[in-house]
Coordinates of C-alpha atoms and ligand atoms in Angstrom, one line a residue:
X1 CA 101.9 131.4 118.1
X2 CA 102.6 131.2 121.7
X3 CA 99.4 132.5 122.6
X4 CA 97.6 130.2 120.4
X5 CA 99.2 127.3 122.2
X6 CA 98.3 128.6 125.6
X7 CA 94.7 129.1 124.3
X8 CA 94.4 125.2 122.7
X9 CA 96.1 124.0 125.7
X10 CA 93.5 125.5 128.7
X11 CA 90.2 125.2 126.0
X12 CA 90.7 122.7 123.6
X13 CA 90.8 118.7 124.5
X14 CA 92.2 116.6 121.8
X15 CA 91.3 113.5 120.7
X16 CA 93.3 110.6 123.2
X17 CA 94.2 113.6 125.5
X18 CA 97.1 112.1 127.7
X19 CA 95.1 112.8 131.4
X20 CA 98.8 112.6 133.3
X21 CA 98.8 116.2 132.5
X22 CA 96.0 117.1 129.9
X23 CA 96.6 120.7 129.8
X24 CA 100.2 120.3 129.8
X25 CA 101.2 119.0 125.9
X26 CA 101.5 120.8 123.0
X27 CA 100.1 119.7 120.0
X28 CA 102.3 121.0 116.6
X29 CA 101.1 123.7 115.4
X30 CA 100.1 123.1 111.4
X31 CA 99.5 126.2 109.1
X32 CA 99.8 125.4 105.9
X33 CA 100.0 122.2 103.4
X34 CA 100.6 121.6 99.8
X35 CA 100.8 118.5 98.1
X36 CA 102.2 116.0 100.9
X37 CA 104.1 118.7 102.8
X38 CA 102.8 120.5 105.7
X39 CA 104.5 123.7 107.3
X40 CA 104.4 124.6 110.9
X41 CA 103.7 127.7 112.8
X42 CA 107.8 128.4 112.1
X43 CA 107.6 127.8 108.6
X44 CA 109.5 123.9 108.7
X45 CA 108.3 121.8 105.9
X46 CA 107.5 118.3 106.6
X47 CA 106.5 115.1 104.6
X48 CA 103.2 114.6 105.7
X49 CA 103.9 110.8 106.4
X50 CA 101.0 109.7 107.8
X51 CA 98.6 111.7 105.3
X52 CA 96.8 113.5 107.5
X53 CA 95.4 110.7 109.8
X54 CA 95.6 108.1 106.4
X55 CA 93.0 110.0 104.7
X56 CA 94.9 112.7 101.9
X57 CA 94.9 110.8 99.1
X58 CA 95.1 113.6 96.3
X59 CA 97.1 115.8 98.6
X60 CA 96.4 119.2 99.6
X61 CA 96.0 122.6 97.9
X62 CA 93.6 121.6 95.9
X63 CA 92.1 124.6 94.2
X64 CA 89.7 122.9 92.1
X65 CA 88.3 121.3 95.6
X66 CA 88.1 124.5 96.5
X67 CA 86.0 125.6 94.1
X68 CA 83.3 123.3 94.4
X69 CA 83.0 123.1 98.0
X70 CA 82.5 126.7 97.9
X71 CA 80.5 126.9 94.9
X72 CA 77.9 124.2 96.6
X73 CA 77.9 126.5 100.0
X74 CA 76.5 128.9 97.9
X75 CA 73.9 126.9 96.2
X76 CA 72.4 125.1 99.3
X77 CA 74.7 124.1 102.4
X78 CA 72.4 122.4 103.6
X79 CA 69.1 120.8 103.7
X80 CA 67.8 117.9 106.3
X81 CA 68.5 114.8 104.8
X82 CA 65.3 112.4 106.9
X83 CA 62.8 114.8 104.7
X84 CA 64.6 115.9 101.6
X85 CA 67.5 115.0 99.4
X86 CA 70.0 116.6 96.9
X87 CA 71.6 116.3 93.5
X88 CA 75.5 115.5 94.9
X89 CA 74.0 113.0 97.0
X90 CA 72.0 111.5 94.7
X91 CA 74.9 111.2 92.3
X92 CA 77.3 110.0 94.8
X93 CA 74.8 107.3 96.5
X94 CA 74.9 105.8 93.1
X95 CA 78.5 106.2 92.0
X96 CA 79.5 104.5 95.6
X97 CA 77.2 101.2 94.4
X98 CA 78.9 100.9 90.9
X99 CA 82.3 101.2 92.9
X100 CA 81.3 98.8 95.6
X101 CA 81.3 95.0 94.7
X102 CA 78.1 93.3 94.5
X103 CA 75.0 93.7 95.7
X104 CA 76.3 96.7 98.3
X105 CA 73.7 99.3 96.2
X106 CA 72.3 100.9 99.1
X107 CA 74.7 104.0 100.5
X108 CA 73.6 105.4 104.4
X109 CA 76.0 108.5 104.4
X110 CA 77.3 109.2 107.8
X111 CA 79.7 111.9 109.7
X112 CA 82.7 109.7 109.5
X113 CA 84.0 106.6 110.3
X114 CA 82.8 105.9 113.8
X115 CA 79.1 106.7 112.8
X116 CA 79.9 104.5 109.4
X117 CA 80.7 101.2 111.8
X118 CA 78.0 102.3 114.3
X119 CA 75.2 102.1 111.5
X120 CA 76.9 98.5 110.4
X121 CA 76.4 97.1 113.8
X122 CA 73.0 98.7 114.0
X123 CA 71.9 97.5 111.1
X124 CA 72.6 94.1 111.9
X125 CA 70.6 94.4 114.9
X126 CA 67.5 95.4 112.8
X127 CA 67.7 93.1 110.4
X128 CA 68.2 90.6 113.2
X129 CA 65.2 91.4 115.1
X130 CA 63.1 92.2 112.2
X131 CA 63.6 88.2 111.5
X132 CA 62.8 87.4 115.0
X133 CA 66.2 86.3 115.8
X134 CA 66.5 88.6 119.3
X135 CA 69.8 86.4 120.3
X136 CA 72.2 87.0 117.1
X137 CA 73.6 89.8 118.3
X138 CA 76.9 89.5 119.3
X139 CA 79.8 91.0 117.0
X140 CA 83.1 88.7 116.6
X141 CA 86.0 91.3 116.3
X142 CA 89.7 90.9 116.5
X143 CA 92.5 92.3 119.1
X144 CA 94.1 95.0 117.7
X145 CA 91.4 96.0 115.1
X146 CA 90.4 100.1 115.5
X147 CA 86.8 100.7 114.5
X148 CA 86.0 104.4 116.3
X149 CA 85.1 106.5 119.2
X150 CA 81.5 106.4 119.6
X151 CA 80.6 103.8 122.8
X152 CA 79.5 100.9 119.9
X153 CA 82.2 101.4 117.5
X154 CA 85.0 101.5 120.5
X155 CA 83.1 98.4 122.1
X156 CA 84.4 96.7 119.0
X157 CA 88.0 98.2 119.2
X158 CA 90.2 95.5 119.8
X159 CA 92.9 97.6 121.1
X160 CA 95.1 97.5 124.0
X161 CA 92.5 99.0 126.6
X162 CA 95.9 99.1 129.5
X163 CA 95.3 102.9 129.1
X164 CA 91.7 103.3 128.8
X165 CA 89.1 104.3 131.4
X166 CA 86.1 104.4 129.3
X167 CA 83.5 101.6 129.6
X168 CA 82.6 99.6 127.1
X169 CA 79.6 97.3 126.2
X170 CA 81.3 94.0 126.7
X171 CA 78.0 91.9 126.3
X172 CA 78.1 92.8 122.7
X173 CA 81.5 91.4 121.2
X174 CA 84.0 89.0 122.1
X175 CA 88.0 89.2 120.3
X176 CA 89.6 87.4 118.3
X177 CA 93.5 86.8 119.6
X178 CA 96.2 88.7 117.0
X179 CA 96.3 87.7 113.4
X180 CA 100.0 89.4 112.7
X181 CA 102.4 86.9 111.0
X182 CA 105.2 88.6 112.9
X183 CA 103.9 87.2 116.4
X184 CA 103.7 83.8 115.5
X185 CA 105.6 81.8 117.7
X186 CA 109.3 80.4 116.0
X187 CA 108.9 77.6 113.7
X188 CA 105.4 78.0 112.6
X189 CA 104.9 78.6 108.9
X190 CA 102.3 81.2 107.7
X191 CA 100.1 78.7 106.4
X192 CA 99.9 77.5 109.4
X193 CA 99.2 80.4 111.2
X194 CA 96.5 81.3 108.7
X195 CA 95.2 78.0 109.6
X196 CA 95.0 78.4 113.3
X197 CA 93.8 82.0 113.0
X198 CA 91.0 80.4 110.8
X199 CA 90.2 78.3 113.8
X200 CA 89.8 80.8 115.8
X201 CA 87.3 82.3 114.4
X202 CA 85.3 78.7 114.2
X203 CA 86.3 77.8 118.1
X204 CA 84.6 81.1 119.1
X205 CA 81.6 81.0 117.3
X206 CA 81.0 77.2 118.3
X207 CA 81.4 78.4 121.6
X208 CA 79.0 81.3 121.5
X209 CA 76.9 79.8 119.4
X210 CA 76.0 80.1 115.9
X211 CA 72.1 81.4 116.9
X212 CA 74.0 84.2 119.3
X213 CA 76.5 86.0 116.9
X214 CA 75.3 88.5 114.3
X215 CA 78.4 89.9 112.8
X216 CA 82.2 89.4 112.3
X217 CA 83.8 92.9 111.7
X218 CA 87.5 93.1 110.2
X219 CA 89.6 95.5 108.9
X220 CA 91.1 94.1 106.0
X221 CA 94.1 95.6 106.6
X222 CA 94.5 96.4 110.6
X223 CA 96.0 99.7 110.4
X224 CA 95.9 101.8 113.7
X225 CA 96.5 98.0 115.0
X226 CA 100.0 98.3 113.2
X227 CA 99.4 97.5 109.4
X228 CA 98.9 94.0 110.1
X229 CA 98.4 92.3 106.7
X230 CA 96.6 89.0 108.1
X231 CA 98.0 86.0 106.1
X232 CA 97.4 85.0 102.4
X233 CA 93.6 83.3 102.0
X234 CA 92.7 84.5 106.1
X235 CA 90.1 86.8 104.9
X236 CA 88.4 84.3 101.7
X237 CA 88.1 81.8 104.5
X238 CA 86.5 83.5 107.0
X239 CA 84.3 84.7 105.2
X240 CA 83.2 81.3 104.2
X241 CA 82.6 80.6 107.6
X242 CA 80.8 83.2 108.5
X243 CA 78.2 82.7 105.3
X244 CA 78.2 79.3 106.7
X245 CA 76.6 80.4 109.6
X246 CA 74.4 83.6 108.4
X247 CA 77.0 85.7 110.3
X248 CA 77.0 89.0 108.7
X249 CA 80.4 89.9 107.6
X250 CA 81.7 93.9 107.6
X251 CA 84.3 95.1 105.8
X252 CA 85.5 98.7 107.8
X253 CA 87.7 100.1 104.8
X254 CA 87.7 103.0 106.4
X255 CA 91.6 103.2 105.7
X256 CA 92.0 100.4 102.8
X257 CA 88.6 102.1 100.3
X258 CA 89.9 104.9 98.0
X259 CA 93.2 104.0 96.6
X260 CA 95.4 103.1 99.7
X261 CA 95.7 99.6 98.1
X262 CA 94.8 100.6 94.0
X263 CA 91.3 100.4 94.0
X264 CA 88.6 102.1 95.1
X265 CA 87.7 99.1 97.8
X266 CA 89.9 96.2 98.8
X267 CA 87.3 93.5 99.9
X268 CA 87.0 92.0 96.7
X269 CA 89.7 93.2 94.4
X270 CA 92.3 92.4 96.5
X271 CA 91.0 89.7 99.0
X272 CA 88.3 88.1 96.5
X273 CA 85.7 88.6 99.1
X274 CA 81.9 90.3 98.6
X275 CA 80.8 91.4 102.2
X276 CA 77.5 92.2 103.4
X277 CA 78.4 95.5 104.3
X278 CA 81.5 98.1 103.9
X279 CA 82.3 100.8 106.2
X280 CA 84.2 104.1 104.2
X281 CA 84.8 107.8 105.4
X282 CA 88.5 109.3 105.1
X283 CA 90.0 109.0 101.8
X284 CA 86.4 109.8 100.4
X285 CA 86.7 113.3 101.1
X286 CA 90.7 113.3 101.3
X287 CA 90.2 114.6 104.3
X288 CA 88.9 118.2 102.8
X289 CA 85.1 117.7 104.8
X290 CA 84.0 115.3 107.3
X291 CA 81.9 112.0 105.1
X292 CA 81.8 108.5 106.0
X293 CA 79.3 105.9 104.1
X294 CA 77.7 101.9 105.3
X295 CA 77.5 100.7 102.2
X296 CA 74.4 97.7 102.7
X297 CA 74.4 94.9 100.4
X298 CA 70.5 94.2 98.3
X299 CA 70.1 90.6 100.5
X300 CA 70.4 92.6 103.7
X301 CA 67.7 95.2 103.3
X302 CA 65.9 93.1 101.5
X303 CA 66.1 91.2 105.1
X304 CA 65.2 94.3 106.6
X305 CA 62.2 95.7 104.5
X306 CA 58.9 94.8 106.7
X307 CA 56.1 95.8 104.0
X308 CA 53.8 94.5 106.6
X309 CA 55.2 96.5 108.9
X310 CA 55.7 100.0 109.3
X311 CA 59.0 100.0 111.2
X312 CA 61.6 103.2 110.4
X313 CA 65.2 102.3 110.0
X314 CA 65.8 104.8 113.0
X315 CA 69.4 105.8 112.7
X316 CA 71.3 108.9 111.1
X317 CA 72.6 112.6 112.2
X318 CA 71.8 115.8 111.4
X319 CA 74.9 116.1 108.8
X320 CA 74.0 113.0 107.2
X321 CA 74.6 113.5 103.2
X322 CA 75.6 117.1 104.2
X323 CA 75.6 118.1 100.1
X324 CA 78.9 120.3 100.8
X325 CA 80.6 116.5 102.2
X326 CA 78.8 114.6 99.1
X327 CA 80.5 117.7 96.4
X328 CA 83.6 117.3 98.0
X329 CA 83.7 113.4 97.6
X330 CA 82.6 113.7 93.8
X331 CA 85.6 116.4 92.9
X332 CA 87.8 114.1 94.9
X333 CA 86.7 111.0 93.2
X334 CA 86.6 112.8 89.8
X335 CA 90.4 114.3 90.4
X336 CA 91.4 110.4 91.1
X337 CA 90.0 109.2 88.0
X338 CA 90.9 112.2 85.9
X339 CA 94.9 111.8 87.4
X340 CA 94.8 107.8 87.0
X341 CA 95.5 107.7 90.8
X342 CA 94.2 104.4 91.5
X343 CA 96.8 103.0 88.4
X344 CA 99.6 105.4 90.1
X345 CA 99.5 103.1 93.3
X346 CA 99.4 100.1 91.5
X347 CA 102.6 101.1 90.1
X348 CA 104.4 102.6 92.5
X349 CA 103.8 100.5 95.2
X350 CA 106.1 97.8 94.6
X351 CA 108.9 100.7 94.9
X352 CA 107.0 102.2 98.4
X353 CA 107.4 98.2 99.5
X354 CA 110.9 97.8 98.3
X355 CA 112.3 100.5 100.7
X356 CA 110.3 99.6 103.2
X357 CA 111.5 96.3 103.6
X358 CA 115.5 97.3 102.7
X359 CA 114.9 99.2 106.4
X360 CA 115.4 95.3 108.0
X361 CA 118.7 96.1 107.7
X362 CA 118.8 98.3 111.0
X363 CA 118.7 96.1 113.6
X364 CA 116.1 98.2 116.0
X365 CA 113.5 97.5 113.4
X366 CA 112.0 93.8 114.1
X367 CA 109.9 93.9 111.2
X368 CA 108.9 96.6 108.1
X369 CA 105.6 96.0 106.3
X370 CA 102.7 96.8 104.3
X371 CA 100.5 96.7 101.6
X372 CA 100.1 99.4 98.9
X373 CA 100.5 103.0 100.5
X374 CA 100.5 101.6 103.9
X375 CA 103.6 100.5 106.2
X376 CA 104.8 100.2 109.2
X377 CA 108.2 99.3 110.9
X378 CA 107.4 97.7 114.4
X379 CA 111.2 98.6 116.6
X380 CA 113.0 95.6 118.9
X381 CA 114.7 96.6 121.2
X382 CA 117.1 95.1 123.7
X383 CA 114.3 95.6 126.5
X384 CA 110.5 95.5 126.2
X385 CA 111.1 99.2 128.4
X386 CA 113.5 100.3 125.8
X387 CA 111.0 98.5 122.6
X388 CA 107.9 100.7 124.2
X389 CA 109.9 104.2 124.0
X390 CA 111.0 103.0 119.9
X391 CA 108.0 104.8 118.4
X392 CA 108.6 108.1 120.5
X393 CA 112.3 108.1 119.7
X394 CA 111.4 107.2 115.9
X395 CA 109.0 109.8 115.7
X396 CA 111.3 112.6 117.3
X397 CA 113.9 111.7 115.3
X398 CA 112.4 112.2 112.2
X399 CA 110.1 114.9 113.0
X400 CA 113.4 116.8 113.7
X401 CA 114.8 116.0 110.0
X402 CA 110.8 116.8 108.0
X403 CA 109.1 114.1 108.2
X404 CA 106.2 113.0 110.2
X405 CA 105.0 109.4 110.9
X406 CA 102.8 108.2 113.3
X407 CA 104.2 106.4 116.5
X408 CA 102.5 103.7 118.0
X409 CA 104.0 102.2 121.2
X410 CA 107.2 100.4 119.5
X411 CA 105.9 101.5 115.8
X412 CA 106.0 104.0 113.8
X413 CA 103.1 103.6 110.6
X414 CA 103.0 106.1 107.7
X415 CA 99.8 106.2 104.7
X416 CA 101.4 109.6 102.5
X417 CA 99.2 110.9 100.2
X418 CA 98.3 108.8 97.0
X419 CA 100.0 111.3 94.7
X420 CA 103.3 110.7 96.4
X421 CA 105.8 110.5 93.6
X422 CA 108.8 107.9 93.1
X423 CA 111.8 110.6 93.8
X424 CA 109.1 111.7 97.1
X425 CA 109.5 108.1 98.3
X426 CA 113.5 108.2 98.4
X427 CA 113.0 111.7 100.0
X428 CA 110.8 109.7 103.1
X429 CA 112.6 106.8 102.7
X430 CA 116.2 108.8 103.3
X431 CA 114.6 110.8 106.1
X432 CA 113.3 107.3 107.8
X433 CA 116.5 105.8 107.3
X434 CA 118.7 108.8 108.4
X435 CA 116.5 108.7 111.5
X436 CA 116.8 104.8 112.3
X437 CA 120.8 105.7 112.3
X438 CA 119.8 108.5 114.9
X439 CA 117.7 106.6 116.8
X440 CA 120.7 103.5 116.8
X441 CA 123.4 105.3 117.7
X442 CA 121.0 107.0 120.6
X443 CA 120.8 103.9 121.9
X444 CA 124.4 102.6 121.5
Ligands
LIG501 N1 87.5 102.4 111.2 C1 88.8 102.4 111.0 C2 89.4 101.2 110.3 C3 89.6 103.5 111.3 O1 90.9 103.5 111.1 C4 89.0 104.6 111.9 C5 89.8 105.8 112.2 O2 91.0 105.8 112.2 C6 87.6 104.6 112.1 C7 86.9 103.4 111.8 C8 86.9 105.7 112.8 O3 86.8 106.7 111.9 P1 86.5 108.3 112.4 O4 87.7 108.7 113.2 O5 86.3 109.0 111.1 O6 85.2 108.2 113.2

């Protein structure tokens, strides 16, 4: 194993490589998973907290996925999808628009999430200058929102850049300040919050100007971000402001879509909203093949058909619809429906919630929340120098007792995988709570 580590540390650059010393860190070595456990190179089991990167939803081992990924690399692994099409993309194309709400019939299948929100942004800008609007470009996102890694997607990442040397394309998008309840300042209500987050969103596009901004992108549920569960009505109502205005309005549920909130999407089951477009990829696959999917509402290609015209919609990848991605979303979707796993969530998520919030009670955690299979506990500490180093020392601390989360400056988040069972959440709940006394008396 040593040698293994010597050879990913001198070749291999992982994704948000720290450059103080980039081929100094070892990455853990994973060998082998079942279910929501994971074993390293030394044969430790953990609790796979964070579910893969939020994206394991029927857990792994999966023979039957198996199966049919390697049955459908015999039949055809691949074919180019700008000249020719398939029978599990075809099927999955359509089953995506019955589980979408709306109008969102129309399924671009991309590489993953990145590519999903690049094709959103693109689109807009199509359909945008196919109506001869050239200005309404500009993309309204929101501090702390994570959309991806490809130069459009990260322009739209809201996240603290303190770290980052990349460029970005700043003429495109302009942020919206923090929506978590948590950082509202003492005395405000919620409602109130929601209220002035609302204005926000009107202030800036008044400023910009109506004719200049194209589309508002949120996550519905900020997750790298922190979890941040924006306040009750936020998302109805700006979404009634942005159809006010013909903004387009994307929905990245590229964490929240297959079952990390009960249903397959969020937008409109949860937040009662239809948006023009949703961005998907992790938890389509589980995780077993790269797949991500811009799901385009009927009014916006309808907006972007030019029968007079013959403009190509000139965007997609080589591994677009790959059919060995598309067979390994249908066997996941069909294991989810076959196990009730939506239904499963819905159930035991008021438990997940329950001991989540109980770990208040340690006083280095400021706040513990979540929706669903989603949570986060965001660490005080008696410094902001000591608050930075929580997430590390939360992270250690449980990765030394079998279970992994995933630490986030003063945070540590978790998304296990959907299947998780009731006596599995006391297992990560003790772990996380044995490690908060750790972590306490570390501090002492
Ligand atoms: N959008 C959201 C909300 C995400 O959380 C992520 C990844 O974590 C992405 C987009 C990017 O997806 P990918 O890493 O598959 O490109």
């Amino acid at each position: 194993m040593e040698t293994l580590h010597e050879w990913d540390r001198l070749h291999q650059i992982h994704p948000w490589a720290a450059m103080d010393d980039y081929q100094g860190y070892d990455n853990m070595f994973v060998d082998t998973a079942d279910g929501i456990y994971l074993w390293d190179g030394n044969g430790k089991r953990f609790i796979d907290g964070p579910g893969g990167m939020w994206c394991v939803q029927i857990g792994y081992g999966r023979d039957e996925m198996a199966d049919a990924i390697a049955q459908q690399v015999k039949k055809l692994p691949y074919t180019s999808p700008f000249t020719n099409t398939t029978e599990p993309s075809a099927i999955l194309s359509k089953r995506l628009a019955e589980m979408a709400p709306g109008d969102l019939n129309n399924v671009f299948f991309t590489t993953g999430g990145s590519t999903a929100v690049d094709t959103a942004l693109r689109t807009m800008h199509f359909m945008n200058n196919r109506l001869g609007r050239h200005d309404k470009k500009i993309v309204i996102a929101r501090e702390k929102g994570y959309h991806g890694s490809t130069y459009l997607a990260h322009s739209v990442t809201g996240k603290e850049r303190d770290k980052n040397r990349f460029d970005v394309e700043s003429r495109l998008v302009r942020f919206l300040p923090d929506v978590n309840p948590y950082r509202r300042p003492d005395g405000m209500s919620v409602e109130e919050w929601c209220d002035e987050k609302v204005a926000d969103l009107e202030k800036m596009i008044a400023e910009v100007g109506p004719e200049n901004v194209g589309a508002f992108i949120a996550e519905p549920i900020l997750s790298s971000g922190g979890v941040i569960v924006p306040p009750p009505g936020y998302h109805k109502r700006t979404f009634d402001i942005c159809r006010e205005h013909d903004i387009l309005y994307i929905s990245d549920e590229v964490v929240t879509g297959f079952g990390r909130l009960g249903h397959w999407f969020c937008s409109e089951e949860v937040f009662g909203i239809q948006p023009d477009m949703i961005t998907c990829a992790k938890g389509l696959t589980s995780g077993y093949l790269p797949l991500g999917a811009c799901i385009i509402s009927d009014r916006v290609m309808e907006r972007c058909a030019s029968p007079d015209d013959p403009a190509l919609f000139s965007n997609g990848y080589t591994y677009s619809a790959h059919p060995v991605s598309c067979v390994a979303a249908l066997t996941n979707i069909e294991i989810m429906e076959r196990e009730n796993i939506l239904e499963h969530v819905r159930e035991i998520t008021p438990y997940f919630q329950e001991r989540l919030r109980a770990l208040k009670k340690f006083p280095i955690v400021g706040d513990a929340r979540g929706m669903g299979l989603l949570g986060c506990i965001e660490g005080k500490g008696k410094t902001l120098e000591e608050e930075r180093e929580l997430g590390n020392m939360i992270d250690a601390a449980c990765e030394e007792l079998g279970l992994l989360v995933r630490p986030l400056i003063n945070m540590a988040v978790f998304s296990p995988p959907l299947v998780i069972t009731r006596a599995q959440i006391d297992e990560m709940f003790d772990l996380l709570e044995k490690a908060l006394e750790k972590v306490t008396r570390d501090l002492a």
